XYZ file of N, CA and C in Angstrom:
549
model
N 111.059 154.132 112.207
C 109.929 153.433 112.766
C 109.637 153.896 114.198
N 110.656 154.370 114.898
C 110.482 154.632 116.454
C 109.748 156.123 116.290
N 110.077 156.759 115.644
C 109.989 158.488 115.546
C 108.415 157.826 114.792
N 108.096 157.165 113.748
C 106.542 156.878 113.330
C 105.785 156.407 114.525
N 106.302 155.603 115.498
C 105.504 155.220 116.451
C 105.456 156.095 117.856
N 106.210 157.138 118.272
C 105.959 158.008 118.661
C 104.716 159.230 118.546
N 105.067 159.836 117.160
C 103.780 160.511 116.908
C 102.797 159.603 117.133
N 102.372 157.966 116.347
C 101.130 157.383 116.643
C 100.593 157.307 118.213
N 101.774 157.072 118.679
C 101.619 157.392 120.597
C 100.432 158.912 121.120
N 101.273 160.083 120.635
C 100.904 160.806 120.702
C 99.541 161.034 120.203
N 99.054 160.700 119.242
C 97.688 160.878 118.479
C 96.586 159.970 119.059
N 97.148 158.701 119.087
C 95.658 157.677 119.975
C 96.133 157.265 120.997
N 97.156 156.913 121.261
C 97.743 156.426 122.558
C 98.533 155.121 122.507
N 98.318 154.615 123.382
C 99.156 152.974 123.400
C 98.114 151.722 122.442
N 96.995 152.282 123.265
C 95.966 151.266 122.253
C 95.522 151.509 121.698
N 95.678 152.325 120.762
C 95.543 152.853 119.076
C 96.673 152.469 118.404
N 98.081 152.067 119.035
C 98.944 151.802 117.696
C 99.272 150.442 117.639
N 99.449 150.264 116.357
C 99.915 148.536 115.726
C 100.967 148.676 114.971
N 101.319 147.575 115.119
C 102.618 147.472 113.239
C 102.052 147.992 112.722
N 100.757 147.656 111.891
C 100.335 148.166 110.749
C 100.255 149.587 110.746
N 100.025 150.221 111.407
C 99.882 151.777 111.655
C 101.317 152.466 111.584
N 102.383 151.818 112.329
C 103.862 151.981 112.447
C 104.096 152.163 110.725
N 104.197 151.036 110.144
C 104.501 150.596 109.262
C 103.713 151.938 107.980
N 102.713 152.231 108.020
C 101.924 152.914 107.225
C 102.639 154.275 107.670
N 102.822 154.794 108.910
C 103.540 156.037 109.116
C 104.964 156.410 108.824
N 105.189 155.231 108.887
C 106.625 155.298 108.517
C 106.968 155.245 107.011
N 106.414 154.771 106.276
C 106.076 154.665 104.773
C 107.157 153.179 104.310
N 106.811 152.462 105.442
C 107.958 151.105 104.480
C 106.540 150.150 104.888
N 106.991 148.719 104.426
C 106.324 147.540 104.246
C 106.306 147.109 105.924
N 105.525 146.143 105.725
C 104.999 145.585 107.181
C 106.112 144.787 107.646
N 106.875 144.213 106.701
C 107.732 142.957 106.902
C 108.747 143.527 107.351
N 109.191 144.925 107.172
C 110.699 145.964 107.334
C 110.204 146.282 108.928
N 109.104 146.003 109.276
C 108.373 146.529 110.909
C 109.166 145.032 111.538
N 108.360 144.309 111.039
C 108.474 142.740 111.625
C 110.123 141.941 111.613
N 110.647 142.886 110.780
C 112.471 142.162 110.811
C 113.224 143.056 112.004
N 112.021 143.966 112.645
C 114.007 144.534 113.386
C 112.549 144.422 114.979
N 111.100 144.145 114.910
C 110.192 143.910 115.993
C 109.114 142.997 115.781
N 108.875 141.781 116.777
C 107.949 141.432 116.761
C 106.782 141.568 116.840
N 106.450 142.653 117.344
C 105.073 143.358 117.618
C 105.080 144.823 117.964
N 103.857 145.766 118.630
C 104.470 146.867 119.134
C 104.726 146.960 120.353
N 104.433 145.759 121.351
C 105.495 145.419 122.500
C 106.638 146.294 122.387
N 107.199 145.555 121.374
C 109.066 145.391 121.457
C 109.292 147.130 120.744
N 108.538 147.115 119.831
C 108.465 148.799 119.359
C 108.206 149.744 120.112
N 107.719 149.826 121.666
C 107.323 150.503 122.422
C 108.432 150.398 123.351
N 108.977 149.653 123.904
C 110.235 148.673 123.918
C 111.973 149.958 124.062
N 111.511 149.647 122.596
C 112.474 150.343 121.700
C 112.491 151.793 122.043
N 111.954 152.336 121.907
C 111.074 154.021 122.293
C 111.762 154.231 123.623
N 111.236 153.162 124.351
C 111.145 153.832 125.765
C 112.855 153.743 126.413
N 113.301 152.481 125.803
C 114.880 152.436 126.027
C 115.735 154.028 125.720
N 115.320 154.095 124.361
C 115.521 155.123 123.243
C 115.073 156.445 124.481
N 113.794 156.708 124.827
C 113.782 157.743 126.020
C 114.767 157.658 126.978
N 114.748 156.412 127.400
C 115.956 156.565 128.775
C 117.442 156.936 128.300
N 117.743 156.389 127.231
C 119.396 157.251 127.027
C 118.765 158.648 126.515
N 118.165 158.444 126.208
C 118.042 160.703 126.197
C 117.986 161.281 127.164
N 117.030 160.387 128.357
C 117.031 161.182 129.576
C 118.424 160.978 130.292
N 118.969 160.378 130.089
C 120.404 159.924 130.370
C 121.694 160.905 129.895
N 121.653 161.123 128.633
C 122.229 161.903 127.579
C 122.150 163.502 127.921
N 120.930 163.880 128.576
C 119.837 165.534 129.157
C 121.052 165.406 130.649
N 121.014 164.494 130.914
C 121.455 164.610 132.562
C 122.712 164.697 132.770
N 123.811 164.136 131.924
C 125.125 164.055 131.244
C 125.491 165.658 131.109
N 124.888 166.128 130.215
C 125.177 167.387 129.067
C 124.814 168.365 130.889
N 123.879 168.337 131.717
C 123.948 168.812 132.747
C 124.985 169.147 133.405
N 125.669 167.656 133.714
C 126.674 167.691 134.613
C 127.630 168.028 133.889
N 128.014 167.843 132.973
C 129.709 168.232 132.396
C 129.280 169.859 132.184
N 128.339 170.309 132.397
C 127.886 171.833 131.852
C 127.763 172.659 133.472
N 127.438 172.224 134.594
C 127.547 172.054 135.701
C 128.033 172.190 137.026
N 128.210 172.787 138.205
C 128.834 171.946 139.411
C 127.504 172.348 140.057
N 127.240 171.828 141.087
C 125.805 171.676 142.083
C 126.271 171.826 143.524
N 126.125 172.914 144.023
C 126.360 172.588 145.489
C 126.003 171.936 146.493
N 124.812 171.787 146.040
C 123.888 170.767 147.286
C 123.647 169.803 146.037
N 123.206 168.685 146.509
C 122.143 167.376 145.658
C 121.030 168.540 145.150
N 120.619 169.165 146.375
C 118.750 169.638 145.596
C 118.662 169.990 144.578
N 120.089 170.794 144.415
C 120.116 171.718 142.945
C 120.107 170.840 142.273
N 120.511 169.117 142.182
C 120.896 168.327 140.826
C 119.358 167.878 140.767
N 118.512 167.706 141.640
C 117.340 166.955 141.793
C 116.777 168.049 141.064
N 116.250 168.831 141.217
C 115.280 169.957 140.403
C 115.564 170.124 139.442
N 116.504 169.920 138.859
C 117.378 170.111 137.161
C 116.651 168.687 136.679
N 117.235 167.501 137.508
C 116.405 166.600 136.822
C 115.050 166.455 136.265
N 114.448 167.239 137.839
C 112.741 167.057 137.410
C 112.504 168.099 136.410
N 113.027 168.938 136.293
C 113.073 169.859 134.913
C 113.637 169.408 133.736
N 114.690 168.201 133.290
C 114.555 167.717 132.364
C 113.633 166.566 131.767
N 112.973 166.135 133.050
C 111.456 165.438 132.980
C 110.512 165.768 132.607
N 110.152 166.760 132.799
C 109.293 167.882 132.428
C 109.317 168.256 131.075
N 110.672 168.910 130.979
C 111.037 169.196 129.347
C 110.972 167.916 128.126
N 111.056 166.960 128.500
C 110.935 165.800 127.597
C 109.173 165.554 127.329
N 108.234 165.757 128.446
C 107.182 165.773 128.526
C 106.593 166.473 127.805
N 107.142 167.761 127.329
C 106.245 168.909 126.659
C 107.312 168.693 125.216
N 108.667 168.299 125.164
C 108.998 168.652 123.892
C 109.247 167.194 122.971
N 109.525 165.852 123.175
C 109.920 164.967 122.712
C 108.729 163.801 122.665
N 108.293 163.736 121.110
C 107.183 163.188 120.911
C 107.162 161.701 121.606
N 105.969 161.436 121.373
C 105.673 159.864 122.405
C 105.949 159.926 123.822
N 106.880 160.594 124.119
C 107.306 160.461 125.722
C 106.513 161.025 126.944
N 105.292 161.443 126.485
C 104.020 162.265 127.415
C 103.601 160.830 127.532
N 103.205 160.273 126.790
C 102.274 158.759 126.773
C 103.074 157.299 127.425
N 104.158 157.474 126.989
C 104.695 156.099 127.039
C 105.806 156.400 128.108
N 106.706 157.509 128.341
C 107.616 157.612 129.060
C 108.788 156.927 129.245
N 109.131 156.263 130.157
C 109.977 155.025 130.105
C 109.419 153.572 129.945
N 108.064 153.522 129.430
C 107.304 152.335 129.338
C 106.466 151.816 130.202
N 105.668 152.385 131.209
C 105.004 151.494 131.718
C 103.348 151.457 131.748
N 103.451 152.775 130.265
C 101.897 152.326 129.958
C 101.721 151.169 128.896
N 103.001 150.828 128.361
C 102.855 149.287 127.445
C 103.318 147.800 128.249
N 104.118 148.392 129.811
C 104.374 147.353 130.001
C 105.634 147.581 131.584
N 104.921 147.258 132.783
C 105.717 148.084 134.489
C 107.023 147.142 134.162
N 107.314 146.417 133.353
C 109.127 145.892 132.738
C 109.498 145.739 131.905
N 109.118 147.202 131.176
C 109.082 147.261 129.674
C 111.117 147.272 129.949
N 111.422 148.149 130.608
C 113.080 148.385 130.877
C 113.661 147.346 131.264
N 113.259 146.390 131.968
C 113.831 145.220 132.934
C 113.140 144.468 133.171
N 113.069 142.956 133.040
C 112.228 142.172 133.276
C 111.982 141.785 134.770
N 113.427 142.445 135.731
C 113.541 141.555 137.170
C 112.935 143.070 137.956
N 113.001 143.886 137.105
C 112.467 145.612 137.907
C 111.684 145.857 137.063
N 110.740 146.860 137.994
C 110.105 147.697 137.022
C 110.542 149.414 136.735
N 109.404 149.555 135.940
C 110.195 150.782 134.798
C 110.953 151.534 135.848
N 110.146 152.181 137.066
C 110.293 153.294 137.703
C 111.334 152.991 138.629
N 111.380 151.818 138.730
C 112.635 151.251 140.174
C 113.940 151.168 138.657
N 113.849 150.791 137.817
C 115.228 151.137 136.953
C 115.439 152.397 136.861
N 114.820 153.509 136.452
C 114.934 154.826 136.966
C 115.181 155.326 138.155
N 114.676 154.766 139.027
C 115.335 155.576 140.115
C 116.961 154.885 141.053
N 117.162 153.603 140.075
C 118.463 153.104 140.223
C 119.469 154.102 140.373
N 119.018 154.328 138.880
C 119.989 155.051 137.767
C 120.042 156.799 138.135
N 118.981 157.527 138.874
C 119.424 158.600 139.609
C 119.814 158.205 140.680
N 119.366 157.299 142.061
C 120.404 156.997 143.027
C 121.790 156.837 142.921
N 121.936 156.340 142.086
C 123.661 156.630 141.238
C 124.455 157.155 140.639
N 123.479 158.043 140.121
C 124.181 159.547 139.709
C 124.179 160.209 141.164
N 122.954 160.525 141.770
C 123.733 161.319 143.193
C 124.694 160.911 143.393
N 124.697 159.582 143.865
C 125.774 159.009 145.181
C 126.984 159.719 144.200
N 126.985 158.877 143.021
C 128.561 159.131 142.250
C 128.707 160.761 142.270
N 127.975 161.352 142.088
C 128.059 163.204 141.892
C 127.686 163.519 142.979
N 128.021 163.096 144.506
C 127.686 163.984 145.774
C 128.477 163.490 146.354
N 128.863 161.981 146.565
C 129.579 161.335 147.734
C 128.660 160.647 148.579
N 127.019 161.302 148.666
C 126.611 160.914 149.936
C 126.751 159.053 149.797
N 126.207 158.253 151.052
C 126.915 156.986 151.381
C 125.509 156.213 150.585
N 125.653 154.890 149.933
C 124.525 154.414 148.839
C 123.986 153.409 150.193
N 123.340 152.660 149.945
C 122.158 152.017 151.338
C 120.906 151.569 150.855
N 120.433 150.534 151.479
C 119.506 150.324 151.642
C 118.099 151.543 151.458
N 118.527 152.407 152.582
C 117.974 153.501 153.136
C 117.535 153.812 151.887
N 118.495 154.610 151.314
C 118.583 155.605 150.102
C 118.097 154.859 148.682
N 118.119 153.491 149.002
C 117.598 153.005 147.577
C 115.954 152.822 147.480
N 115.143 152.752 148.970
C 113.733 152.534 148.980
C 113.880 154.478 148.787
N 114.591 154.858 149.345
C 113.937 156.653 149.258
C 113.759 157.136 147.842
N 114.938 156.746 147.058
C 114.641 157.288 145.534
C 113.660 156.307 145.146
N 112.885 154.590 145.825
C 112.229 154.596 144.857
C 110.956 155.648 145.057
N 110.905 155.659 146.491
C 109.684 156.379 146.822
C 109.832 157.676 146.463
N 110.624 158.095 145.940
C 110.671 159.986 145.525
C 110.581 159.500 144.192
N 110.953 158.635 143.238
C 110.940 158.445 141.872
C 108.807 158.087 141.637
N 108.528 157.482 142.361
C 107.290 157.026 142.316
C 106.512 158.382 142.920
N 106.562 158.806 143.471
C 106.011 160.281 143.629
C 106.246 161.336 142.382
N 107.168 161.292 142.421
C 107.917 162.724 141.341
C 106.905 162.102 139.984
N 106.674 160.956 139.783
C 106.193 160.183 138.407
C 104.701 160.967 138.673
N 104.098 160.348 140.073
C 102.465 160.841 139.888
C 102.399 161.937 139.516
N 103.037 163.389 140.451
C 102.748 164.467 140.588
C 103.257 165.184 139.096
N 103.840 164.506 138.056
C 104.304 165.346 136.682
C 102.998 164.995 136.187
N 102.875 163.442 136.320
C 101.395 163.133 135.746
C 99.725 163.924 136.068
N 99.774 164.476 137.518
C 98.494 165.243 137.556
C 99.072 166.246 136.845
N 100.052 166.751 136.976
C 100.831 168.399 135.858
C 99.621 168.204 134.865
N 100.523 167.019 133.975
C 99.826 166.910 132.657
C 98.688 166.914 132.561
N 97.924 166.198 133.701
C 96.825 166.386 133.364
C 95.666 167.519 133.529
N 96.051 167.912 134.359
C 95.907 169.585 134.783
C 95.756 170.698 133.541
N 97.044 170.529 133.324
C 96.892 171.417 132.103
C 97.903 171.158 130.406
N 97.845 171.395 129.234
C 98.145 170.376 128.348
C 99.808 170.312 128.209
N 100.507 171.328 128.923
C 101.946 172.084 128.465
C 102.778 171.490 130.191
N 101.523 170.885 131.039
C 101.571 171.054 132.784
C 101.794 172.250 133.702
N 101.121 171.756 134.821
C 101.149 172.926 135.743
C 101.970 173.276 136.430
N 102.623 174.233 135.953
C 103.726 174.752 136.875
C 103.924 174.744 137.854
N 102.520 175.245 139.226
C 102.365 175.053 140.081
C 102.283 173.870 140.945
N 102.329 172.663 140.034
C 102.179 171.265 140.877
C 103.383 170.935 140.674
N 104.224 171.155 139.047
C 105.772 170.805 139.313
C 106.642 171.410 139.850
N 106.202 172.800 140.671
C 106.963 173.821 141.586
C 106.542 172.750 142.912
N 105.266 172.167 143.513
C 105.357 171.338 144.615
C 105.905 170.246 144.444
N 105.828 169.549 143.481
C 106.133 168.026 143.284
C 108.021 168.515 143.332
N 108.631 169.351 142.932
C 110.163 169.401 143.786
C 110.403 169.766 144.795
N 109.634 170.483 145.462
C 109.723 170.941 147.140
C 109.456 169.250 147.592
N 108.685 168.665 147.961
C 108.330 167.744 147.966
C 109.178 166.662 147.883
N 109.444 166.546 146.646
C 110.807 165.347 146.665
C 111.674 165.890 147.231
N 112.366 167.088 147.330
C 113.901 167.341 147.640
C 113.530 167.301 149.761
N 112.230 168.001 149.652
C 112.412 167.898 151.166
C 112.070 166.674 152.007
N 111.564 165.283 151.208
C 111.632 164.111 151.606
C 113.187 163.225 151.054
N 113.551 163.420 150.376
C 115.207 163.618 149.839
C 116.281 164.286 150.965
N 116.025 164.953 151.717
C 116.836 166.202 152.516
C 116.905 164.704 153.748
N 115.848 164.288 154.082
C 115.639 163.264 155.489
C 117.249 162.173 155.155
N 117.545 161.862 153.742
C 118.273 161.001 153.651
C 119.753 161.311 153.200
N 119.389 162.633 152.590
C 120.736 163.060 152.026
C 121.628 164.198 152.638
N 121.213 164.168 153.767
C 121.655 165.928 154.730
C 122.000 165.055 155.774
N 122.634 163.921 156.175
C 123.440 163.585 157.165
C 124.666 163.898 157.622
């Protein structure tokens, strides 16, 4: 049902898909939609959770594959597995971590992009040492909320994104990143 409501993502968007559409793509009954989701809220929900341990899972397989001498190098790998999910893993151009169905689709007390950029503030700190803060937690949100727009003009730019804006959009973060993490 998640992999049926993905492609439907992909084809009309957020407000083109329903159960019923889920349900028809997926080839089971409406009621097999409605026993494991109440609506496509919770199915979108599902997806976008389902994105975050992949992007989680991408970032993992990094590091044990890995050593980084500076942070920057881990930051640009990231925004390159952002990227790569964007062009290769259906639904996730549209919906991402959820906040075209919903800014707490991930967390009801955060929104999507501040749970994301938790969750890389904490992979640095834990994979660099540098010291965790106040400081450093408004900086990743503000580099997570940047890094988000600038993939998004990518996409929209061009259908695969523009290289050239996700070659600035990491200069960019890492050298507003550098102010907090080069002490």
């Amino acid at each position: 049902m998640l992999d049926a409501c993905a492609e439907l993502l992909d084809e009309g968007g957020y407000d083109a898909l329903s159960t019923t559409r889920i349900a028809q793509r997926a080839n089971v009954a409406i009621g097999s939609v409605y026993q494991f989701f109440p609506d496509k809220r919770a199915v979108a929900q599902a997806l976008a959770l389902r994105n975050l341990e992949d992007f989680g899972i991408r970032i993992g397989e990094l590091l044990s594959g890995s050593r980084f001498e500076r942070w920057s190098q881990l930051v640009g790998n990231v925004i390159d597995i952002f990227v790569d999910m964007h062009r290769t893993v259906p639904g996730f151009r549209v919906l991402r971590f959820g906040d075209v169905a919903d800014l707490n689709l991930l967390d009801e007390q955060a929104d999507n992009n501040a749970v994301v950029a938790g969750r890389l503030r904490e992979l640095i700190v834990t994979t660099t040492g540098v010291a965790d803060g106040p400081e450093l937690e408004r900086a990743f949100a503000i580099a997570v909320e940047t890094g988000d727009a600038l993939i998004k003009m990518a996409f929209r730019r061009e259908v695969d994104g523009d290289d050239s804006v996700i070659t600035e959009a990491k200069a960019l973060i890492e050298d507003y990143l550098s102010r907090y993490l080069d002490r």
